[in-house]
Tab-separated table of C-alpha atoms (C1' of nucleotides) in Angstrom:
chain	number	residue	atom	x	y	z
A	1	UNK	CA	28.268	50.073	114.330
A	2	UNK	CA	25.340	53.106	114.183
A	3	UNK	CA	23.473	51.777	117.056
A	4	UNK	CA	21.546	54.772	116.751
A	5	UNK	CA	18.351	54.365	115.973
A	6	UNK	CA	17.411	56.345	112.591
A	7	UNK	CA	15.215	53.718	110.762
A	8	UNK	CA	15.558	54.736	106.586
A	9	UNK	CA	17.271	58.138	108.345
A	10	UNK	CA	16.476	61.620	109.761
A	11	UNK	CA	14.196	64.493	107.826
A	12	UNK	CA	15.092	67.860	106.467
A	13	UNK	CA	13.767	69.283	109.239
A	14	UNK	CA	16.383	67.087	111.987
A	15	UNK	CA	19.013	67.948	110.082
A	16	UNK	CA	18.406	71.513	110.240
A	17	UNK	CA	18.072	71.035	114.272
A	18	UNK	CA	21.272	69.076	114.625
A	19	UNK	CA	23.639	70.971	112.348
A	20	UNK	CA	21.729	74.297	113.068
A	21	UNK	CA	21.331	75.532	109.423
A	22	UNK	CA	17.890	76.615	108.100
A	23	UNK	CA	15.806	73.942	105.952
A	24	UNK	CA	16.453	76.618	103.095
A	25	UNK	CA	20.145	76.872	103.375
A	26	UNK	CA	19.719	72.591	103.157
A	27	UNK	CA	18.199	72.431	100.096
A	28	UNK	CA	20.369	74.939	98.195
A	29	UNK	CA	22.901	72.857	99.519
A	30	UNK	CA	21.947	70.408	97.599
A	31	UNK	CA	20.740	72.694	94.438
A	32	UNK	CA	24.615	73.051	94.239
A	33	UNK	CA	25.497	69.502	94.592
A	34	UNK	CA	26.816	69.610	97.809
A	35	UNK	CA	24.899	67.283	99.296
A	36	UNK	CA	22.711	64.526	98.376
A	37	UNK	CA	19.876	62.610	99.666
A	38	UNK	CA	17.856	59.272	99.608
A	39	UNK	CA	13.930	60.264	98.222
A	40	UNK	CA	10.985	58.218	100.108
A	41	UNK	CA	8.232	57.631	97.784
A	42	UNK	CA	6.292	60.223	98.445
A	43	UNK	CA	9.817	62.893	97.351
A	44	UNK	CA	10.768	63.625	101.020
A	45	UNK	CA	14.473	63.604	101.898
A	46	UNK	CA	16.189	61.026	103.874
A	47	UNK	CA	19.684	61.774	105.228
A	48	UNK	CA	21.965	59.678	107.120
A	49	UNK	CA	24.138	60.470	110.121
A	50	UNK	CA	27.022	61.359	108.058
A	51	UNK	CA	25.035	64.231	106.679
A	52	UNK	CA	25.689	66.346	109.879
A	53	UNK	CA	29.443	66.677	109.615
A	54	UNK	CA	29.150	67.063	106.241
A	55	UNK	CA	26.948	69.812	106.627
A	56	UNK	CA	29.986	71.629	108.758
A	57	UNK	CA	32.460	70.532	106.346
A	58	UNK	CA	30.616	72.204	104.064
A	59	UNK	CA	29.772	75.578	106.827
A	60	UNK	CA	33.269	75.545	107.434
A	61	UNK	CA	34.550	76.015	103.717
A	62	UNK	CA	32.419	78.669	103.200
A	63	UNK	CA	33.386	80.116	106.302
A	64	UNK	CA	36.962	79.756	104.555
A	65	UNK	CA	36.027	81.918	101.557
A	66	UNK	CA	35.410	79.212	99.319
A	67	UNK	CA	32.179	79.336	96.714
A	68	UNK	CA	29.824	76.501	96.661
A	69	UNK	CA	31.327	75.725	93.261
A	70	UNK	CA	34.407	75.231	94.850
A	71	UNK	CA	33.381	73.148	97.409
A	72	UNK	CA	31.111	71.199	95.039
A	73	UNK	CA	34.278	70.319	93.379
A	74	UNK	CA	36.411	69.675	96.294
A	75	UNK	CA	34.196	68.080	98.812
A	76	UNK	CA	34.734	64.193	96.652
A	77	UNK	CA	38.433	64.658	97.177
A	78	UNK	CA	37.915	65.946	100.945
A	79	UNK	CA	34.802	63.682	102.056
A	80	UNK	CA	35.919	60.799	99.838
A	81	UNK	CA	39.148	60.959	99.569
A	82	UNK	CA	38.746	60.941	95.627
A	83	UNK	CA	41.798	62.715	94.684
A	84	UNK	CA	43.375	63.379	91.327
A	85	UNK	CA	46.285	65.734	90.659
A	86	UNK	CA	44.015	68.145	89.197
A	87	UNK	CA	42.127	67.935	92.581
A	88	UNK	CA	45.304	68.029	94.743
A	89	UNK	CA	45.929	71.343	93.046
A	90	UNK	CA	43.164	73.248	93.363
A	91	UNK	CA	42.900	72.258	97.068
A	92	UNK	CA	46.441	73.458	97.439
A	93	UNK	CA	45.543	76.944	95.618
A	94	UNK	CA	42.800	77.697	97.969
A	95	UNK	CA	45.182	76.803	100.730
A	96	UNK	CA	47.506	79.375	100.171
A	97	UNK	CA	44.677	81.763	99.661
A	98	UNK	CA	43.894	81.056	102.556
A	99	UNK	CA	47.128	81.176	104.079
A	100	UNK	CA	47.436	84.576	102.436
A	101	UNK	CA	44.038	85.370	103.660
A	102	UNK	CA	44.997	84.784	107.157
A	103	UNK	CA	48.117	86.891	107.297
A	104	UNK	CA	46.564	90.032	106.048
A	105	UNK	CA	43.865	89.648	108.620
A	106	UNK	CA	46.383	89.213	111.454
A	107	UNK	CA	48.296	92.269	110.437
A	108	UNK	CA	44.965	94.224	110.416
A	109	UNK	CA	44.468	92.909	113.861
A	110	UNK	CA	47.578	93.655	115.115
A	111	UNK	CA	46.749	97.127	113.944
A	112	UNK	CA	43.731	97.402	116.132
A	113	UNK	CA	45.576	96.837	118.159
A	114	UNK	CA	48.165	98.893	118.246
A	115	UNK	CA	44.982	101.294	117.419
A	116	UNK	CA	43.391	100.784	120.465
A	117	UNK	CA	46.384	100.894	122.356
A	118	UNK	CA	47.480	104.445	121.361
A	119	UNK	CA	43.915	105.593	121.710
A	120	UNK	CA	43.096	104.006	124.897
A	121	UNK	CA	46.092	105.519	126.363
A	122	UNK	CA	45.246	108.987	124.922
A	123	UNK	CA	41.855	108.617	127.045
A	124	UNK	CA	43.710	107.928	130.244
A	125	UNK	CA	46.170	111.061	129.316
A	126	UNK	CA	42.836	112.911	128.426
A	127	UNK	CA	44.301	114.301	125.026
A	128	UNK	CA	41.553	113.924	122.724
A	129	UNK	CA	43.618	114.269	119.795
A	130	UNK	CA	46.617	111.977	119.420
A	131	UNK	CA	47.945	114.353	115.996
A	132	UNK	CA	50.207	116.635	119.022
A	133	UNK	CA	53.868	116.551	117.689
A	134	UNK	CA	54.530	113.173	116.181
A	135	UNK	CA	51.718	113.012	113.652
A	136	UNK	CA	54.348	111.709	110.961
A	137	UNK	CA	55.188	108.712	113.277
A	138	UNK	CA	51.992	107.457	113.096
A	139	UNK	CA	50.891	107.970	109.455
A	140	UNK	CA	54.132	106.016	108.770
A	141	UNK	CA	52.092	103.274	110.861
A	142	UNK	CA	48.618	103.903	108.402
A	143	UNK	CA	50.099	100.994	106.080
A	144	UNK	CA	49.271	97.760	107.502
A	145	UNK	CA	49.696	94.347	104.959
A	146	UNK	CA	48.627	93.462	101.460
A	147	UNK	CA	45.482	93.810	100.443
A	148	UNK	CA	45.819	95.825	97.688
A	149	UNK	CA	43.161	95.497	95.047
A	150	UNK	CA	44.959	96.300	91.578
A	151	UNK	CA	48.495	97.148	92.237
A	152	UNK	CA	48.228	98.238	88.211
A	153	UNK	CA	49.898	101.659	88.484
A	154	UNK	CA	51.856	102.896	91.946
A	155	UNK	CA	55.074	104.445	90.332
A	156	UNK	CA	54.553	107.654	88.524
B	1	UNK	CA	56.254	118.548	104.790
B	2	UNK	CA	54.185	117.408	101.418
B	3	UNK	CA	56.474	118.018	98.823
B	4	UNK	CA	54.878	116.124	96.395
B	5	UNK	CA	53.705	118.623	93.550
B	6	UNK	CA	50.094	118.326	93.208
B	7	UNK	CA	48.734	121.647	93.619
B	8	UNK	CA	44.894	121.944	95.080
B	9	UNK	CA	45.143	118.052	95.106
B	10	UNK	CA	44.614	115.094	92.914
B	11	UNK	CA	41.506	114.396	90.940
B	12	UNK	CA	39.419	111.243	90.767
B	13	UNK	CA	40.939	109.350	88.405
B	14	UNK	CA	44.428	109.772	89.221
B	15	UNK	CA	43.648	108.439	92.905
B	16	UNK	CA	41.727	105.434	91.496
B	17	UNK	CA	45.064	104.606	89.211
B	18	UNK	CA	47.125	105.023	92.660
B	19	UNK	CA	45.150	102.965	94.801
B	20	UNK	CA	44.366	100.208	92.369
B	21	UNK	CA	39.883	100.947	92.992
B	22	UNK	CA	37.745	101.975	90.773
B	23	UNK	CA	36.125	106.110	90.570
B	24	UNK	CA	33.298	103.874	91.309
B	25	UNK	CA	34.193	102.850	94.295
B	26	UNK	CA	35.942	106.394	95.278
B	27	UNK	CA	32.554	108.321	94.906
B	28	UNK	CA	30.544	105.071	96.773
B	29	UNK	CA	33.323	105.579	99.934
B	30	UNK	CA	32.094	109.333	99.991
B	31	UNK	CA	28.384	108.333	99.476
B	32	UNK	CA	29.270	105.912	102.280
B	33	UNK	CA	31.107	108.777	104.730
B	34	UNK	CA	34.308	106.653	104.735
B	35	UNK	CA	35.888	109.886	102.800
B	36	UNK	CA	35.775	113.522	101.954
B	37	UNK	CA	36.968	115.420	99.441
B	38	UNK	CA	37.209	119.378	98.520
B	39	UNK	CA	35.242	120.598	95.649
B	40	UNK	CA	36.293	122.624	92.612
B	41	UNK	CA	34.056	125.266	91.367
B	42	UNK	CA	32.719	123.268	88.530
B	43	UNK	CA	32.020	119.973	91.228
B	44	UNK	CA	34.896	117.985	90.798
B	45	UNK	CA	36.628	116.071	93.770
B	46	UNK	CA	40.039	117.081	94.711
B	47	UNK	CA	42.029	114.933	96.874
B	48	UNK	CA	44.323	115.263	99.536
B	49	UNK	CA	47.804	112.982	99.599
B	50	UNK	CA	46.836	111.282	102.517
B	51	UNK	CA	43.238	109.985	100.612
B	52	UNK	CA	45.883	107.215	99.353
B	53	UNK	CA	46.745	105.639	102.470
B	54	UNK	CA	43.036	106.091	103.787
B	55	UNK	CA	41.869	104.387	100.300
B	56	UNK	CA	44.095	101.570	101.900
B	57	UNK	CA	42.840	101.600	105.109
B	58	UNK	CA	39.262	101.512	104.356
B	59	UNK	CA	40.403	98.523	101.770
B	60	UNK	CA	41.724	96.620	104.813
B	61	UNK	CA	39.089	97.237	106.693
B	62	UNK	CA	36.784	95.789	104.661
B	63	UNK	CA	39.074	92.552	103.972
B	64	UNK	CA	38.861	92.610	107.654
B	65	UNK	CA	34.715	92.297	107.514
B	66	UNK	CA	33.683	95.020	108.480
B	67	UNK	CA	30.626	96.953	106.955
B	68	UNK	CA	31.025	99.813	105.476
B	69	UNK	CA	28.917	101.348	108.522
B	70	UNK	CA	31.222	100.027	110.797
B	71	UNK	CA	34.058	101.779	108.897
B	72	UNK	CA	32.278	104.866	108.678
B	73	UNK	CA	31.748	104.871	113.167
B	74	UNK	CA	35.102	103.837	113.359
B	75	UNK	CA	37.801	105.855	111.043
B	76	UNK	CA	37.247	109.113	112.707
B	77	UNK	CA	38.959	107.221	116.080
B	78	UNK	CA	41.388	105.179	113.913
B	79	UNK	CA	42.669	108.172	111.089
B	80	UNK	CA	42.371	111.207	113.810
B	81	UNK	CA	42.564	110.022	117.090
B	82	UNK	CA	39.430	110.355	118.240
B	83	UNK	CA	38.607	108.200	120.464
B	84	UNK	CA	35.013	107.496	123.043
B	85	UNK	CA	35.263	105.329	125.405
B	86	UNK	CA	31.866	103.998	122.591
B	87	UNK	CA	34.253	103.911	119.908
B	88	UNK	CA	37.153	101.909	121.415
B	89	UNK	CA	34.791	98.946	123.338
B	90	UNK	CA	33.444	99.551	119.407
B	91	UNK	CA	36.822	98.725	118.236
B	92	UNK	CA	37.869	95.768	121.011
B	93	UNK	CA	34.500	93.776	119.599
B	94	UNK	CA	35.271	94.505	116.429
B	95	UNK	CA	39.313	92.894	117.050
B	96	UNK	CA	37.744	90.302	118.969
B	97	UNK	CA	35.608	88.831	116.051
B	98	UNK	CA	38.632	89.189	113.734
B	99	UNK	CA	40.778	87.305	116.577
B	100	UNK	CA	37.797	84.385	116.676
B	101	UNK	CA	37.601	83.837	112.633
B	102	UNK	CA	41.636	84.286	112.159
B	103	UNK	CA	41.720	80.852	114.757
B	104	UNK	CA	38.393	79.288	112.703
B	105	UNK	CA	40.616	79.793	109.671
B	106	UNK	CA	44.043	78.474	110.843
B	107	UNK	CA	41.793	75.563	111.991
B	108	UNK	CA	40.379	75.194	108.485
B	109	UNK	CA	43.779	75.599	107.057
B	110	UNK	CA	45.534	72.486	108.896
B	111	UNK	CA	42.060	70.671	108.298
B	112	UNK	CA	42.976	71.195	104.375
B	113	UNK	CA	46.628	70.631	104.858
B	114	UNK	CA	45.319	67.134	106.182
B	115	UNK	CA	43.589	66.611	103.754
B	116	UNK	CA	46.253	67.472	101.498
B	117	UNK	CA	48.597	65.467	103.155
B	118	UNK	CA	46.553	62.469	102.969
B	119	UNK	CA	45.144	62.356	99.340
B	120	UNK	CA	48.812	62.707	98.148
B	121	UNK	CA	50.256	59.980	100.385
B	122	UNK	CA	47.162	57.968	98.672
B	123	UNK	CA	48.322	59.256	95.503
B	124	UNK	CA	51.571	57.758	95.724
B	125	UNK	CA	50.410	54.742	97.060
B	126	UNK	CA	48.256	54.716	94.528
B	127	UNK	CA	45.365	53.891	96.328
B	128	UNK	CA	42.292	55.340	94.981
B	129	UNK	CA	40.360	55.622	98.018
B	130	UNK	CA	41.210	55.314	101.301
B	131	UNK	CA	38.031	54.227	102.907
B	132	UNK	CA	40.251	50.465	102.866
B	133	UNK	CA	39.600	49.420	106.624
B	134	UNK	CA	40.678	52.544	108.896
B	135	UNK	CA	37.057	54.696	107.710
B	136	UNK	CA	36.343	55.206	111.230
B	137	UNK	CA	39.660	56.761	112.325
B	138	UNK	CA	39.214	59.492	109.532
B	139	UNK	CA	35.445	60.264	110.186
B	140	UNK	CA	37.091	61.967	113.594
B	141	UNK	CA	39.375	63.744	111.893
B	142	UNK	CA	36.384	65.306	109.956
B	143	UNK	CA	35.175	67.956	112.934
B	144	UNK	CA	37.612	70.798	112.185
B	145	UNK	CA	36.676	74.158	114.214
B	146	UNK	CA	33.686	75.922	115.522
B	147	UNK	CA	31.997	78.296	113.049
B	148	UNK	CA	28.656	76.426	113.891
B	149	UNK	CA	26.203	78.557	112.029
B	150	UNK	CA	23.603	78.477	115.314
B	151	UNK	CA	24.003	75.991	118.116
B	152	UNK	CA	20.176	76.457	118.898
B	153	UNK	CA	19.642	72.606	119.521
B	154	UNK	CA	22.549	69.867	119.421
B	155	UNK	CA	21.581	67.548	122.498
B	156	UNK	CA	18.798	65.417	122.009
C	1	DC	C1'	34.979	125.462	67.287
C	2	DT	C1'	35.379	120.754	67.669
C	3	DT	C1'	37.526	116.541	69.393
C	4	DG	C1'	38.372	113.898	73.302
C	5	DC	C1'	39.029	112.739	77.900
C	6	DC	C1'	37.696	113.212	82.441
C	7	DC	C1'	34.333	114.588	85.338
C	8	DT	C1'	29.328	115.019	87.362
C	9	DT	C1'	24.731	112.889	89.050
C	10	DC	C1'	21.014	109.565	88.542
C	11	DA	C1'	19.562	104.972	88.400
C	12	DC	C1'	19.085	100.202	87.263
C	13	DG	C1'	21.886	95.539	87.070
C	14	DT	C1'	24.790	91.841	89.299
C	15	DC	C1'	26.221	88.047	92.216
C	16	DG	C1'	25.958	84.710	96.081
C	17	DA	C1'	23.741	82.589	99.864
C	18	DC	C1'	20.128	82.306	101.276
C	19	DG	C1'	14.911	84.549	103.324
C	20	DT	C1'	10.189	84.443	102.600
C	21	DC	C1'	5.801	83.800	100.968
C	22	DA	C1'	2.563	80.699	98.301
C	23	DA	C1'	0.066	76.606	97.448
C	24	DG	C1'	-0.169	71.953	97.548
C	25	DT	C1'	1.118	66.993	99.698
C	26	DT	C1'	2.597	63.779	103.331
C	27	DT	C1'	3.290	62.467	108.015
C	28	DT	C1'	2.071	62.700	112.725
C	29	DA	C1'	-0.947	63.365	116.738
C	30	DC	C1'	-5.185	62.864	118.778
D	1	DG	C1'	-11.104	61.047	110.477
D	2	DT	C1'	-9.439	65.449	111.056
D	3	DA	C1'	-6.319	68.927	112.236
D	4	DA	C1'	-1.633	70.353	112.860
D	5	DA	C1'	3.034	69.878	111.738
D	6	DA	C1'	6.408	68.909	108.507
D	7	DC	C1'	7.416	68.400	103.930
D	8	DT	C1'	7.464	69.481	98.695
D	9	DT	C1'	8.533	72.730	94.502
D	10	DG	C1'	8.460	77.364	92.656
D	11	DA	C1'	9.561	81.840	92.461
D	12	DC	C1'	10.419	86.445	93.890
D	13	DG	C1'	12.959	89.450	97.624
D	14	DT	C1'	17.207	90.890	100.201
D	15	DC	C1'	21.644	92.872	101.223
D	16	DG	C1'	26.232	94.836	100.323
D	17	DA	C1'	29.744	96.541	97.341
D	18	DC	C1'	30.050	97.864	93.733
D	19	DG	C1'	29.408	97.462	87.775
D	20	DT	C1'	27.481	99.658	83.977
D	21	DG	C1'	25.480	102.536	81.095
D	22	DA	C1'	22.963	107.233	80.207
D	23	DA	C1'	22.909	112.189	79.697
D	24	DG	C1'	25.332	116.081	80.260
D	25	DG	C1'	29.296	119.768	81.835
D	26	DG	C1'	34.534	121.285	82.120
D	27	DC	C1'	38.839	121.926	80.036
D	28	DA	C1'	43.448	121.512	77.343
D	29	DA	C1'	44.919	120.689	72.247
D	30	DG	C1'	44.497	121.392	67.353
DNA sequence: CTTGCCCTTCACGTCGACGTCAAGTTTTAC
DNA sequence: GTAAAACTTGACGTCGACGTGAAGGGCAAG
């Protein structure tokens, strides 16, 4: 296998090409522990090819909400398939966040849309104001999903 | 309608303890233009019943990404109606970003129930790792989604 | 009148994921 | 051999959505 030639690996500066990050975002990546790297003798980084999809493994989590302390501490159970129950659980936790995460944001798109719906058709009737006759309809429509910060006190 | 008892309106504190948000957060919304409330002589904020369910709009909102500038353009055409022709191709790119990370997201999800999937299988194996002979076949399974930060330069 | 809670307006602090400048070293190109 | 490009560590700056006091005013209860 790798019949690509790489020699003792690519720079900082190739990696930051290929996955598109910044050199910066690279080396806090590895301030966090989320990445490592063979040191040449003079201190300059040498990655290998498995770097790259590691680098959007790692894009990709935070693009899922998690903090690079998460990720620090999931990435050996996702990249190497180190896994321990405690491991297994966390990873299942941030799943459902996420699962959670993802319905609230497709109700509040589906509220757009129905947003952009009623307005869109109130420019084509030419009312300006939708609020006519059947305001009370629509602020029964104002609640959308979850999402509530502190649900500490609702019920007086 | 309104036959709630609450006189010239709620204060402050009692809408922070119905919404579950902080007066913090109340008096940065109005610093922000995301809401407006009547004044008493002395300067306090009185409240309107329908500041609850716009407390819980702007919330979603902002679980939706938006900036709080972007909520500020954008509630006057969501709360009253009024809609530009601006303000709804405003609202479609808006929708359309939320549309693109809900699908990065469901991708990341399945990626992690994968992952999931696979580390307890090797759990109950009880195989520690399960880089045994079939690496390669995994190593594909590690591109997930887009959310490529900036695809400036991939092909060399 | 005082206690106490809630309210007001500054105004600086925080946290996370980097950006950005500085100053020096190593690698590459000619 | 020299200049430019790429690299190194260090450290302060940024941005957004608030947190967290500080210093004072308003108002019902005792």
């Amino acid at each position: 296998m790798q019949n690509t030639r790489k020699g003792s690996g690519m720079r900082i500066g190739e990696l930051a090409r290929r996955t598109g990050v910044t050199t910066r975002a690279l080396r806090y990546y590895e301030e966090q522990n989320l990445l490592t790297a063979e040191r040449s003798g003079s201190g300059q980084r040498h990655y290998a090819e498995t770097a790259v999809e590691r680098i959007h493994l790692i894009r990709q989590l935070y693009a899922a909400g998690l903090s690079s302390k998460a990720i620090a501490e999931l990435t050996p159970c996702v990249i190497e398939g180190r896994a321990t129950p405690e491991l297994l659980q966390r990873l299942a936790v941030e799943r459902n966040q996420l699962d959670r995460r993802i319905a609230d944001l497709t109700h509040t798109r589906d509220r757009l849309d129905s947003v952009i719906d009623g307005a869109s058709s109130n420019l084509h009737t030419g009312a300006p104001c939708p609020r006519d006759a059947n305001a009370e309809t629509r602020t029964d429509s104002y609640r959308l999903a979850g999402t509530q910060p502190r649900p500490e006190a609702a019920a007086g």
